[in-house]
Amino acid sequence: MRNIANIKPSAVLVSLIQSAKLTNAVSRTALRDANVTWTAHIAKPRCNRDQQTLIDVADQLRLVIVQVSQRRCRINPPQWPVMIQLEADLRAAYVANINLEPLLDAVAANTDHSEVA
């Protein structure tokens, strides 16, 4: 079983945008919107993130998956399982309440552990 806490949706979405070669404008727009939504999500501090965003992005990917399944759109074949896996991972992360791509907490420069010049 995959460790979904280690997936990086931002990297996968960028890769899909660059190499999926979707033939339908609706699908391309949905994929781009998913990336914009995800980028805005991970830019927020952890305490301000809404896990519903995972479902929103997964729904955008589901739109593309349905378009391809109904043969309304073609996709670069090696990217097909990647898209399906990402959609499933996002839904699984939502169910398990996993925070994907957490921001590292910033440490103040002048703390007890820092050296003073």
Tab-separated table of C-alpha atoms in Angstrom:
chain	number	residue	atom	x	y	z
A	1	MET	CA	0.000	0.000	0.000
A	2	ARG	CA	1.218	3.485	-0.857
A	3	ASN	CA	2.045	5.989	1.821
A	4	ILE	CA	-0.196	8.812	0.649
A	5	ALA	CA	1.297	11.237	3.152
A	6	ASN	CA	4.417	11.329	0.952
A	7	ILE	CA	2.768	12.257	-2.333
A	8	LYS	CA	3.340	15.735	-3.720
A	9	PRO	CA	0.191	16.732	-5.623
A	10	SER	CA	1.741	20.010	-6.778
A	11	ALA	CA	4.539	18.169	-8.602
A	12	VAL	CA	2.134	15.615	-10.057
A	13	LEU	CA	-0.276	18.306	-11.261
A	14	VAL	CA	2.514	20.280	-12.953
A	15	SER	CA	3.742	17.088	-14.606
A	16	LEU	CA	0.228	16.287	-15.821
A	17	ILE	CA	-0.243	19.795	-17.216
A	18	GLN	CA	3.049	19.547	-19.099
A	19	SER	CA	2.744	16.012	-20.440
A	20	ALA	CA	-0.894	14.851	-20.461
A	21	LYS	CA	-1.552	16.433	-23.874
A	22	LEU	CA	-5.298	16.658	-23.311
A	23	THR	CA	-7.256	17.237	-26.532
A	24	ASN	CA	-10.332	18.851	-24.968
A	25	ALA	CA	-10.426	22.470	-23.786
A	26	VAL	CA	-12.783	21.612	-20.918
A	27	SER	CA	-10.359	18.982	-19.627
A	28	ARG	CA	-7.345	21.272	-19.984
A	29	THR	CA	-9.173	24.003	-18.091
A	30	ALA	CA	-10.232	21.592	-15.336
A	31	LEU	CA	-6.642	20.401	-14.915
A	32	ARG	CA	-5.352	23.972	-14.831
A	33	ASP	CA	-8.037	24.951	-12.296
A	34	ALA	CA	-7.085	21.977	-10.130
A	35	ASN	CA	-3.481	23.179	-10.123
A	36	VAL	CA	-4.474	26.767	-9.268
A	37	THR	CA	-6.716	25.548	-6.438
A	38	TRP	CA	-3.997	23.284	-5.060
A	39	THR	CA	-1.321	25.994	-5.287
A	40	ALA	CA	-3.537	28.390	-3.323
A	41	HIS	CA	-4.216	25.630	-0.769
A	42	ILE	CA	-0.571	24.825	-0.042
A	43	ALA	CA	0.360	28.512	0.167
A	44	LYS	CA	-1.807	28.875	3.277
A	45	PRO	CA	-0.524	28.114	6.768
A	46	ARG	CA	-1.578	24.721	8.071
A	47	CYS	CA	-4.109	26.194	10.498
A	48	ASN	CA	-5.912	28.029	7.659
A	49	ARG	CA	-6.169	25.097	5.263
A	50	ASP	CA	-9.500	23.512	4.496
A	51	GLN	CA	-9.390	19.787	3.765
A	52	GLN	CA	-12.387	20.290	1.465
A	53	THR	CA	-9.859	21.572	-1.078
A	54	LEU	CA	-8.657	17.990	-1.533
A	55	ILE	CA	-12.153	17.018	-2.646
A	56	ASP	CA	-12.412	20.090	-4.892
A	57	VAL	CA	-9.175	19.190	-6.681
A	58	ALA	CA	-10.187	15.520	-6.877
A	59	ASP	CA	-13.518	16.589	-8.441
A	60	GLN	CA	-11.649	18.575	-11.105
A	61	LEU	CA	-9.534	15.511	-11.864
A	62	ARG	CA	-12.686	13.353	-11.908
A	63	LEU	CA	-14.095	15.652	-14.618
A	64	VAL	CA	-11.038	14.963	-16.778
A	65	ILE	CA	-11.229	11.222	-16.020
A	66	VAL	CA	-14.891	11.116	-17.080
A	67	GLN	CA	-14.130	13.064	-20.267
A	68	VAL	CA	-11.361	10.617	-21.177
A	69	SER	CA	-13.454	7.570	-20.222
A	70	GLN	CA	-16.309	8.764	-22.424
A	71	ARG	CA	-13.846	9.340	-25.264
A	72	ARG	CA	-14.591	13.048	-25.391
A	73	CYS	CA	-10.924	13.721	-24.733
A	74	ARG	CA	-7.658	11.911	-25.348
A	75	ILE	CA	-4.724	11.813	-22.966
A	76	ASN	CA	-1.098	10.811	-23.297
A	77	PRO	CA	-1.400	7.097	-22.291
A	78	PRO	CA	1.424	7.036	-19.687
A	79	GLN	CA	-0.293	9.900	-17.808
A	80	TRP	CA	-3.640	8.119	-17.492
A	81	PRO	CA	-2.740	5.951	-14.455
A	82	VAL	CA	-0.957	8.918	-12.855
A	83	MET	CA	-4.126	11.003	-12.996
A	84	ILE	CA	-6.319	8.197	-11.678
A	85	GLN	CA	-3.891	7.508	-8.815
A	86	LEU	CA	-3.671	11.187	-7.838
A	87	GLU	CA	-7.460	11.491	-7.738
A	88	ALA	CA	-7.707	8.386	-5.536
A	89	ASP	CA	-4.876	9.588	-3.269
A	90	LEU	CA	-6.531	12.976	-2.737
A	91	ARG	CA	-9.803	11.335	-1.735
A	92	ALA	CA	-7.985	8.899	0.572
A	93	ALA	CA	-6.064	11.781	2.181
A	94	TYR	CA	-9.349	13.588	2.793
A	95	VAL	CA	-10.920	10.531	4.437
A	96	ALA	CA	-7.822	9.956	6.607
A	97	ASN	CA	-7.482	13.703	7.324
A	98	ILE	CA	-3.880	13.756	6.089
A	99	ASN	CA	-2.265	17.143	5.494
A	100	LEU	CA	-0.465	16.807	2.165
A	101	GLU	CA	2.604	18.969	1.528
A	102	PRO	CA	2.721	20.588	4.968
A	103	LEU	CA	4.583	23.855	5.341
A	104	LEU	CA	7.629	23.684	7.537
A	105	ASP	CA	7.182	25.815	10.613
A	106	ALA	CA	9.418	28.871	10.469
A	107	VAL	CA	11.927	29.234	13.278
A	108	ALA	CA	12.770	32.705	14.492
A	109	ALA	CA	16.350	33.778	13.891
A	110	ASN	CA	16.861	34.923	17.475
A	111	THR	CA	15.907	31.987	19.630
A	112	ASP	CA	17.668	30.433	22.599
A	113	HIS	CA	19.421	28.025	20.246
A	114	SER	CA	20.829	30.593	17.835
A	115	GLU	CA	24.302	32.019	18.147
A	116	VAL	CA	24.796	35.708	18.773
A	117	ALA	CA	27.573	37.293	16.719
